[in-house]
DNA sequence: CTCCAATGTCTGAGTAGTCAGTCTTTTATG
DNA sequence: CATAAAAGACTGACTACTCAGACATTGGAG
């Protein structure tokens, strides 16, 4: 029988972990993840040394993908508000297109299994997002506020908007718009 | 030797659970909670039938206390903005006075051990908070938005503000103020 | 007031079960 | 045949929960 390429198997495990963790939480057995990936539980540990390794790599991968999707379509010569709106749309699109990814990322983000350095990598992936936010608030009411607070407030608004959209998917467009306007009033 | 009153022991377990969960997460062994409470491992299960029971009661207790503290000091004949500001101060006070309570509540809130009915009880405790929020947004830019979205956005802003305060406690007052203004711009 | 039995609570070693990670066996490939 | 990878049964550590006996408290009898 043809043996799948090693990278494909790794990706299958990552995908399975996303799915299983979304539904069973971080306490989900590795055996379940392996089964879902069509891999024996022993094999899983040849791809990821420990469960914590798997979780960290998953975290980095999801966060990086999220940032990339949010930035996709943002144009350099755009008005900053349009850049922000584009990011907002991209971000909400990512989160609503595959709610499991977001749920899993949310769980990982608060887990203490995720190391400092994984978080650093994740934040670096979000650097361009931060840059756009910085320009957005530059002339607004939060121009003197600590940037960390501004970042936190924007993330919080985005999260709350996605939560609501997931809860009532019928009116994505309206909720996305309302959330964006609310966030923009806050920071710019 | 004098036997502690049964209610005191229950409270000791609740307090110990708050402390232990804040530091070890929801996966913390019941044995550790019992030890911290100065109670035998077996006794814990005479007070709470299962670990899930303990978690649910803890959730309800923390959430209720949080709501009560936030509302403490709010006056009925106040301007709605002042009511909101008073709530904001109360809430931040609760969260910063005992960060472990907030950390534990945050973990419980996203846990799937917490039942529908516990969440309902918790939300009922927050009813008055919702009422003030409803009056706040009544004439503002979010008057037509779904109330659930407004609630989510306010909670998110408050959470983000507390996060930041915990991270930089030196300037509580300034951050609290900046967070409040941001939230108010959003909803009113 | 003293004693003793009855009552109900507390204890912690024990039980059954689960899980991450290992290791030997099996299988595919060049 | 030699090599490398995959499989999955297995191990040891750990956990929620139990249960039989220890122990404090109470109240009634002498």
Short mmCIF file of C-alpha atoms (C1' of nucleotides) in Angstrom, two decimals:
data_model
loop_
_atom_site.label_atom_id
_atom_site.label_comp_id
_atom_site.label_asym_id
_atom_site.label_seq_id
_atom_site.Cartn_x
_atom_site.Cartn_y
_atom_site.Cartn_z
CA UNK A 1 0.00 0.00 0.00
CA UNK A 2 1.25 3.49 -0.82
CA UNK A 3 2.60 5.23 2.21
CA UNK A 4 1.34 8.82 2.57
CA UNK A 5 3.95 11.54 2.51
CA UNK A 6 5.19 12.38 5.93
CA UNK A 7 4.15 16.02 5.73
CA UNK A 8 0.64 15.03 4.79
CA UNK A 9 0.36 12.92 7.89
CA UNK A 10 1.58 15.75 10.04
CA UNK A 11 -1.05 17.99 8.55
CA UNK A 12 -3.69 15.33 9.03
CA UNK A 13 -2.83 15.22 12.71
CA UNK A 14 -2.95 19.01 12.98
CA UNK A 15 -6.34 19.05 11.28
CA UNK A 16 -7.64 16.24 13.45
CA UNK A 17 -6.41 17.98 16.58
CA UNK A 18 -8.24 21.14 15.57
CA UNK A 19 -11.44 19.21 15.14
CA UNK A 20 -11.14 17.07 18.25
CA UNK A 21 -10.11 19.92 20.54
CA UNK A 22 -12.94 22.10 19.29
CA UNK A 23 -15.37 19.40 20.36
CA UNK A 24 -13.72 17.81 23.39
CA UNK A 25 -11.51 20.55 24.76
CA UNK A 26 -7.82 20.45 25.53
CA UNK A 27 -8.26 17.39 27.71
CA UNK A 28 -9.07 15.36 24.61
CA UNK A 29 -6.99 12.15 24.55
CA UNK A 30 -4.17 11.99 22.05
CA UNK A 31 -5.55 8.59 21.08
CA UNK A 32 -8.70 10.27 19.83
CA UNK A 33 -6.72 12.76 17.79
CA UNK A 34 -4.65 9.96 16.29
CA UNK A 35 -7.72 7.95 15.43
CA UNK A 36 -9.38 10.95 13.80
CA UNK A 37 -6.22 11.51 11.76
CA UNK A 38 -6.18 7.86 10.65
CA UNK A 39 -2.87 7.31 12.40
CA UNK A 40 -1.95 5.00 15.20
CA UNK A 41 -1.45 6.62 18.58
CA UNK A 42 2.16 5.48 18.58
CA UNK A 43 2.82 7.23 15.28
CA UNK A 44 1.48 10.49 16.59
CA UNK A 45 4.47 10.65 18.90
CA UNK A 46 6.91 10.30 16.04
CA UNK A 47 5.47 13.49 14.56
CA UNK A 48 5.11 15.36 17.84
CA UNK A 49 7.30 14.45 20.76
CA UNK A 50 4.71 15.28 23.35
CA UNK A 51 1.13 16.41 23.49
CA UNK A 52 2.38 19.85 24.50
CA UNK A 53 4.47 19.99 21.32
CA UNK A 54 1.42 19.25 19.25
CA UNK A 55 -0.58 21.93 21.03
CA UNK A 56 2.15 24.52 20.59
CA UNK A 57 2.57 23.83 16.90
CA UNK A 58 -1.16 23.91 16.44
CA UNK A 59 -1.34 27.23 18.23
CA UNK A 60 1.35 28.78 16.06
CA UNK A 61 -0.19 27.41 12.90
CA UNK A 62 -3.69 28.65 13.65
CA UNK A 63 -2.53 32.06 14.79
CA UNK A 64 -0.31 32.51 11.75
CA UNK A 65 -3.07 31.45 9.42
CA UNK A 66 -5.46 33.82 11.11
CA UNK A 67 -3.12 36.76 10.75
CA UNK A 68 -2.37 35.94 7.12
CA UNK A 69 -6.04 35.66 6.25
CA UNK A 70 -6.85 38.93 7.98
CA UNK A 71 -4.14 40.75 6.06
CA UNK A 72 -4.98 39.18 2.74
CA UNK A 73 -6.53 41.88 0.59
CA UNK A 74 -5.23 44.81 2.57
CA UNK A 75 -3.65 47.30 0.15
CA UNK A 76 -0.68 49.44 1.12
CA UNK A 77 -1.96 52.65 -0.42
CA UNK A 78 -5.42 52.37 1.10
CA UNK A 79 -6.91 54.76 3.58
CA UNK A 80 -6.23 53.41 7.06
CA UNK A 81 -9.92 53.00 7.81
CA UNK A 82 -10.31 50.92 4.68
CA UNK A 83 -7.31 48.82 5.67
CA UNK A 84 -8.87 48.24 9.03
CA UNK A 85 -12.23 47.39 7.47
CA UNK A 86 -10.54 44.97 5.11
CA UNK A 87 -8.73 43.30 8.00
CA UNK A 88 -11.94 43.11 9.94
CA UNK A 89 -13.72 41.41 7.08
CA UNK A 90 -10.86 39.02 6.53
CA UNK A 91 -10.64 38.14 10.16
CA UNK A 92 -14.35 37.55 10.56
CA UNK A 93 -14.29 35.52 7.37
CA UNK A 94 -11.59 33.25 8.74
CA UNK A 95 -13.35 32.82 12.05
CA UNK A 96 -16.76 32.11 10.61
CA UNK A 97 -15.59 29.96 7.70
CA UNK A 98 -14.21 27.40 10.12
CA UNK A 99 -15.55 27.99 13.62
CA UNK A 100 -13.63 24.98 14.91
CA UNK A 101 -10.33 26.67 14.20
CA UNK A 102 -11.37 29.67 16.19
CA UNK A 103 -12.73 27.65 19.10
CA UNK A 104 -9.57 25.64 19.25
CA UNK A 105 -7.36 28.70 19.03
CA UNK A 106 -9.34 30.35 21.80
CA UNK A 107 -8.77 27.35 24.04
CA UNK A 108 -5.09 27.19 23.23
CA UNK A 109 -4.67 30.90 23.83
CA UNK A 110 -5.66 30.55 27.49
CA UNK A 111 -3.87 27.27 28.06
CA UNK A 112 -0.71 27.18 30.15
CA UNK A 113 0.68 24.46 27.89
CA UNK A 114 1.50 27.16 25.35
CA UNK A 115 5.02 28.42 25.89
CA UNK A 116 6.30 31.94 25.95
CA UNK A 117 8.13 31.40 22.69
CA UNK A 118 5.08 30.06 20.86
CA UNK A 119 3.22 33.14 21.95
CA UNK A 120 6.04 35.31 20.69
CA UNK A 121 5.90 33.64 17.30
CA UNK A 122 2.15 34.15 17.25
CA UNK A 123 2.45 37.81 18.11
CA UNK A 124 5.07 38.33 15.47
CA UNK A 125 2.64 36.99 12.92
CA UNK A 126 0.24 39.67 14.08
CA UNK A 127 2.78 42.48 13.76
CA UNK A 128 1.30 43.97 10.62
CA UNK A 129 -2.14 43.93 12.20
CA UNK A 130 -0.68 45.89 15.09
CA UNK A 131 0.91 48.37 12.71
CA UNK A 132 -2.41 49.15 11.06
CA UNK A 133 -4.03 49.51 14.45
CA UNK A 134 -1.29 51.88 15.53
CA UNK A 135 -1.94 54.13 12.55
CA UNK A 136 -5.69 53.94 13.19
CA UNK A 137 -5.54 55.22 16.70
CA UNK A 138 -2.81 57.76 16.05
CA UNK A 139 -5.12 60.72 15.71
CA UNK A 140 -8.10 59.39 17.62
CA UNK A 141 -9.25 59.55 21.24
CA UNK A 142 -6.92 56.75 22.28
CA UNK A 143 -3.80 58.33 20.87
CA UNK A 144 -2.40 58.75 24.38
CA UNK A 145 -3.58 55.43 25.79
CA UNK A 146 -1.12 52.55 26.24
CA UNK A 147 -0.96 50.64 23.00
CA UNK A 148 -1.42 47.33 24.79
CA UNK A 149 -4.78 48.47 26.03
CA UNK A 150 -5.82 49.49 22.52
CA UNK A 151 -4.76 46.12 21.15
CA UNK A 152 -6.67 44.34 23.88
CA UNK A 153 -9.80 46.37 23.25
CA UNK A 154 -9.71 45.75 19.52
CA UNK A 155 -9.19 42.03 19.94
CA UNK A 156 -11.95 41.93 22.48
CA UNK A 157 -14.35 43.71 20.16
CA UNK A 158 -13.48 41.40 17.29
CA UNK A 159 -13.93 38.35 19.49
CA UNK A 160 -17.25 39.54 20.78
CA UNK A 161 -18.41 40.22 17.25
CA UNK A 162 -17.43 36.75 16.08
CA UNK A 163 -19.12 35.19 19.09
CA UNK A 164 -22.29 36.93 18.19
CA UNK A 165 -22.06 36.01 14.53
CA UNK A 166 -21.53 32.36 15.39
CA UNK A 167 -24.58 32.57 17.61
CA UNK A 168 -26.72 34.19 14.89
CA UNK A 169 -25.17 33.45 11.50
CA UNK A 170 -28.17 34.66 9.53
CA UNK A 171 -27.08 38.29 9.63
CA UNK A 172 -23.33 38.09 9.26
CA UNK A 173 -23.06 41.25 7.24
CA UNK A 174 -25.07 43.44 9.58
CA UNK A 175 -23.30 42.17 12.69
CA UNK A 176 -19.90 42.47 11.12
CA UNK A 177 -20.67 46.06 10.18
CA UNK A 178 -22.06 46.93 13.61
CA UNK A 179 -19.05 45.40 15.31
CA UNK A 180 -16.65 47.26 13.08
CA UNK A 181 -18.32 50.60 13.65
CA UNK A 182 -18.31 50.02 17.39
CA UNK A 183 -14.62 49.14 17.38
CA UNK A 184 -13.81 52.12 15.20
CA UNK A 185 -15.64 54.51 17.51
CA UNK A 186 -13.57 53.14 20.34
CA UNK A 187 -10.15 53.60 18.85
CA UNK A 188 -10.29 56.18 16.07
CA UNK B 1 -11.71 19.56 69.48
CA UNK B 2 -14.34 21.90 68.19
CA UNK B 3 -15.79 20.85 64.88
CA UNK B 4 -16.09 23.65 62.35
CA UNK B 5 -19.59 24.51 61.25
CA UNK B 6 -20.55 22.61 58.15
CA UNK B 7 -21.17 25.77 56.18
CA UNK B 8 -17.72 27.04 57.05
CA UNK B 9 -16.18 23.94 55.60
CA UNK B 10 -18.17 24.29 52.43
CA UNK B 11 -16.93 27.85 52.12
CA UNK B 12 -13.39 26.77 52.85
CA UNK B 13 -13.61 24.32 49.97
CA UNK B 14 -15.04 26.98 47.66
CA UNK B 15 -12.26 29.36 48.62
CA UNK B 16 -9.61 26.68 48.22
CA UNK B 17 -10.99 25.73 44.82
CA UNK B 18 -10.81 29.36 43.69
CA UNK B 19 -7.19 29.53 44.72
CA UNK B 20 -6.14 26.17 43.35
CA UNK B 21 -7.94 26.55 40.02
CA UNK B 22 -6.47 30.01 39.51
CA UNK B 23 -3.00 28.49 39.80
CA UNK B 24 -3.39 24.99 38.37
CA UNK B 25 -6.32 25.30 36.00
CA UNK B 26 -9.50 23.26 35.88
CA UNK B 27 -7.53 20.03 35.70
CA UNK B 28 -6.40 20.58 39.28
CA UNK B 29 -6.92 17.39 41.32
CA UNK B 30 -9.74 17.45 43.84
CA UNK B 31 -7.20 16.09 46.31
CA UNK B 32 -5.27 19.33 46.06
CA UNK B 33 -8.37 21.41 46.64
CA UNK B 34 -9.29 19.29 49.67
CA UNK B 35 -5.81 19.60 51.11
CA UNK B 36 -5.80 23.36 50.61
CA UNK B 37 -9.15 23.55 52.37
CA UNK B 38 -7.86 21.49 55.29
CA UNK B 39 -10.40 18.79 54.59
CA UNK B 40 -9.92 15.16 53.74
CA UNK B 41 -10.20 14.04 50.19
CA UNK B 42 -13.28 12.00 51.07
CA UNK B 43 -15.05 14.82 52.87
CA UNK B 44 -15.00 17.00 49.82
CA UNK B 45 -17.42 14.58 48.22
CA UNK B 46 -19.87 14.84 51.06
CA UNK B 47 -20.12 18.56 50.35
CA UNK B 48 -20.08 18.29 46.58
CA UNK B 49 -21.28 15.12 44.94
CA UNK B 50 -18.88 15.38 42.03
CA UNK B 51 -16.11 17.64 40.88
CA UNK B 52 -18.52 19.06 38.31
CA UNK B 53 -20.92 20.00 41.12
CA UNK B 54 -18.16 21.88 42.86
CA UNK B 55 -17.23 23.71 39.68
CA UNK B 56 -20.82 24.66 38.97
CA UNK B 57 -21.45 25.98 42.46
CA UNK B 58 -18.19 27.88 42.34
CA UNK B 59 -19.17 29.41 39.02
CA UNK B 60 -22.54 30.57 40.29
CA UNK B 61 -21.05 31.94 43.48
CA UNK B 62 -18.31 33.93 41.74
CA UNK B 63 -20.60 35.29 39.07
CA UNK B 64 -23.22 36.31 41.62
CA UNK B 65 -20.64 37.99 43.78
CA UNK B 66 -19.24 39.79 40.78
CA UNK B 67 -22.63 41.14 39.76
CA UNK B 68 -23.45 42.19 43.31
CA UNK B 69 -20.17 44.02 43.72
CA UNK B 70 -20.57 45.80 40.41
CA UNK B 71 -24.03 47.00 41.34
CA UNK B 72 -23.07 48.03 44.84
CA UNK B 73 -23.07 51.81 44.97
CA UNK B 74 -25.22 52.33 41.88
CA UNK B 75 -27.99 54.79 42.74
CA UNK B 76 -31.44 54.58 41.17
CA UNK B 77 -31.84 58.30 40.53
CA UNK B 78 -28.40 58.73 38.97
CA UNK B 79 -27.74 59.76 35.42
CA UNK B 80 -27.33 56.59 33.36
CA UNK B 81 -23.75 57.43 32.48
CA UNK B 82 -22.93 57.78 36.16
CA UNK B 83 -24.61 54.46 36.88
CA UNK B 84 -22.52 52.87 34.20
CA UNK B 85 -19.36 54.51 35.51
CA UNK B 86 -20.17 53.33 39.02
CA UNK B 87 -20.71 49.78 37.76
CA UNK B 88 -17.49 49.93 35.83
CA UNK B 89 -15.56 51.00 38.90
CA UNK B 90 -17.23 48.36 41.04
CA UNK B 91 -16.52 45.66 38.54
CA UNK B 92 -12.92 46.56 38.06
CA UNK B 93 -12.55 46.81 41.80
CA UNK B 94 -13.82 43.27 42.26
CA UNK B 95 -11.61 41.91 39.52
CA UNK B 96 -8.45 43.63 40.69
CA UNK B 97 -9.00 43.17 44.41
CA UNK B 98 -8.85 39.41 44.00
CA UNK B 99 -7.41 38.48 40.62
CA UNK B 100 -7.67 34.78 41.45
CA UNK B 101 -11.44 35.00 41.53
CA UNK B 102 -11.48 36.52 38.09
CA UNK B 103 -9.02 34.06 36.65
CA UNK B 104 -10.99 31.18 38.02
CA UNK B 105 -14.28 32.59 36.80
CA UNK B 106 -12.79 33.11 33.34
CA UNK B 107 -11.73 29.47 33.21
CA UNK B 108 -15.07 28.23 34.44
CA UNK B 109 -16.93 30.41 31.95
CA UNK B 110 -15.38 28.59 29.00
CA UNK B 111 -15.54 25.13 30.55
CA UNK B 112 -18.03 22.61 29.24
CA UNK B 113 -18.47 21.27 32.76
CA UNK B 114 -20.68 24.26 33.50
CA UNK B 115 -24.29 23.40 32.82
CA UNK B 116 -26.90 25.40 30.99
CA UNK B 117 -28.77 25.99 34.21
CA UNK B 118 -25.74 27.28 36.08
CA UNK B 119 -25.19 29.73 33.27
CA UNK B 120 -28.81 30.79 33.47
CA UNK B 121 -28.48 31.47 37.18
CA UNK B 122 -25.36 33.47 36.51
CA UNK B 123 -27.01 35.51 33.80
CA UNK B 124 -29.97 36.21 36.04
CA UNK B 125 -27.58 37.67 38.58
CA UNK B 126 -26.40 40.02 35.84
CA UNK B 127 -29.93 41.15 34.92
CA UNK B 128 -29.64 44.56 36.53
CA UNK B 129 -26.33 45.14 34.80
CA UNK B 130 -28.08 44.40 31.52
CA UNK B 131 -30.87 46.82 32.37
CA UNK B 132 -28.43 49.68 32.88
CA UNK B 133 -26.67 48.79 29.67
CA UNK B 134 -29.99 48.78 27.84
CA UNK B 135 -30.73 52.31 29.01
CA UNK B 136 -27.22 53.40 28.07
CA UNK B 137 -27.41 52.35 24.48
CA UNK B 138 -31.03 53.41 24.02
CA UNK B 139 -30.22 56.71 22.37
CA UNK B 140 -26.73 55.97 21.11
CA UNK B 141 -25.28 54.61 17.88
CA UNK B 142 -26.05 51.02 18.86
CA UNK B 143 -29.71 51.61 19.57
CA UNK B 144 -30.67 49.40 16.63
CA UNK B 145 -28.04 46.72 17.11
CA UNK B 146 -28.97 43.35 18.63
CA UNK B 147 -28.76 43.67 22.39
CA UNK B 148 -26.73 40.49 22.66
CA UNK B 149 -24.01 42.06 20.56
CA UNK B 150 -23.97 45.15 22.76
CA UNK B 151 -23.71 43.00 25.89
CA UNK B 152 -20.88 41.03 24.35
CA UNK B 153 -18.99 44.15 23.34
CA UNK B 154 -19.32 45.72 26.78
CA UNK B 155 -18.17 42.57 28.54
CA UNK B 156 -15.30 42.24 26.13
CA UNK B 157 -14.20 45.82 26.74
CA UNK B 158 -14.40 45.37 30.49
CA UNK B 159 -12.43 42.14 30.29
CA UNK B 160 -9.76 43.69 28.13
CA UNK B 161 -9.48 46.60 30.53
CA UNK B 162 -9.06 44.32 33.52
CA UNK B 163 -6.50 42.25 31.66
CA UNK B 164 -4.50 45.34 31.03
CA UNK B 165 -4.80 46.58 34.58
CA UNK B 166 -3.63 43.26 35.93
CA UNK B 167 -0.69 43.47 33.57
CA UNK B 168 0.20 47.02 34.64
CA UNK B 169 -1.32 47.68 38.06
CA UNK B 170 0.59 50.91 38.63
CA UNK B 171 -1.91 53.02 36.72
CA UNK B 172 -5.24 51.48 37.63
CA UNK B 173 -7.09 54.75 37.64
CA UNK B 174 -5.90 55.91 34.21
CA UNK B 175 -6.52 52.56 32.56
CA UNK B 176 -9.90 52.20 34.16
CA UNK B 177 -10.84 55.63 32.88
CA UNK B 178 -9.50 54.99 29.37
CA UNK B 179 -11.34 51.67 29.21
CA UNK B 180 -14.57 53.22 30.36
CA UNK B 181 -14.39 56.04 27.84
CA UNK B 182 -13.67 53.58 25.06
CA UNK B 183 -16.60 51.39 26.04
CA UNK B 184 -18.88 54.42 26.33
CA UNK B 185 -17.93 55.66 22.88
CA UNK B 186 -18.83 52.26 21.56
CA UNK B 187 -22.30 51.95 23.00
CA UNK B 188 -23.62 55.41 23.89
"C1'" DC C 1 -22.16 15.92 87.29
"C1'" DT C 2 -20.57 11.46 85.10
"C1'" DC C 3 -20.98 7.96 82.15
"C1'" DC C 4 -22.18 5.62 78.01
"C1'" DA C 5 -24.49 4.58 73.95
"C1'" DA C 6 -26.35 6.48 69.77
"C1'" DT C 7 -25.70 9.63 65.95
"C1'" DG C 8 -23.78 11.54 62.27
"C1'" DT C 9 -19.61 13.42 60.33
"C1'" DC C 10 -14.85 12.90 58.84
"C1'" DT C 11 -10.99 10.22 57.21
"C1'" DG C 12 -7.67 8.36 53.88
"C1'" DA C 13 -6.29 4.11 51.95
"C1'" DG C 14 -8.29 1.68 48.33
"C1'" DT C 15 -10.63 0.88 43.54
"C1'" DA C 16 -11.50 1.24 38.92
"C1'" DG C 17 -10.48 3.67 35.20
"C1'" DT C 18 -7.93 6.95 32.08
"C1'" DC C 19 -4.14 8.87 29.66
"C1'" DA C 20 0.54 10.20 27.79
"C1'" DG C 21 4.20 8.12 26.19
"C1'" DT C 22 7.12 3.55 25.18
"C1'" DC C 23 8.50 -0.56 22.93
"C1'" DT C 24 8.25 -4.62 20.49
"C1'" DT C 25 6.29 -6.44 16.40
"C1'" DT C 26 4.74 -5.92 11.75
"C1'" DT C 27 4.83 -4.00 7.21
"C1'" DA C 28 6.22 -1.39 3.28
"C1'" DT C 29 10.06 0.09 0.24
"C1'" DG C 30 14.54 0.22 -2.49
"C1'" DC D 1 17.89 -8.47 2.33
"C1'" DA D 2 18.32 -4.07 4.84
"C1'" DT D 3 16.23 -0.12 6.40
"C1'" DA D 4 12.95 2.81 8.07
"C1'" DA D 5 8.54 3.81 9.43
"C1'" DA D 6 3.90 2.51 11.43
"C1'" DA D 7 1.10 -0.08 14.42
"C1'" DG D 8 -1.07 -0.89 18.72
"C1'" DA D 9 -0.65 -3.43 22.99
"C1'" DC D 10 1.45 -2.14 27.10
"C1'" DT D 11 3.22 0.51 31.21
"C1'" DG D 12 3.33 3.51 34.94
"C1'" DA D 13 1.56 7.51 36.80
"C1'" DC D 14 -2.37 9.77 38.08
"C1'" DT D 15 -7.37 10.76 39.05
"C1'" DA D 16 -12.25 10.93 40.63
"C1'" DC D 17 -14.78 8.78 43.71
"C1'" DT D 18 -15.92 5.05 47.54
"C1'" DC D 19 -16.38 2.84 51.91
"C1'" DA D 20 -15.46 0.80 56.29
"C1'" DG D 21 -13.94 2.26 60.33
"C1'" DA D 22 -12.45 6.30 63.66
"C1'" DC D 23 -14.00 10.01 66.14
"C1'" DA D 24 -16.36 14.06 68.06
"C1'" DT D 25 -20.76 15.49 69.79
"C1'" DT D 26 -25.17 14.95 71.94
"C1'" DG D 27 -28.52 13.63 75.20
"C1'" DG D 28 -30.51 10.66 78.40
"C1'" DA D 29 -30.00 7.64 82.66
"C1'" DG D 30 -28.19 7.09 87.05
#
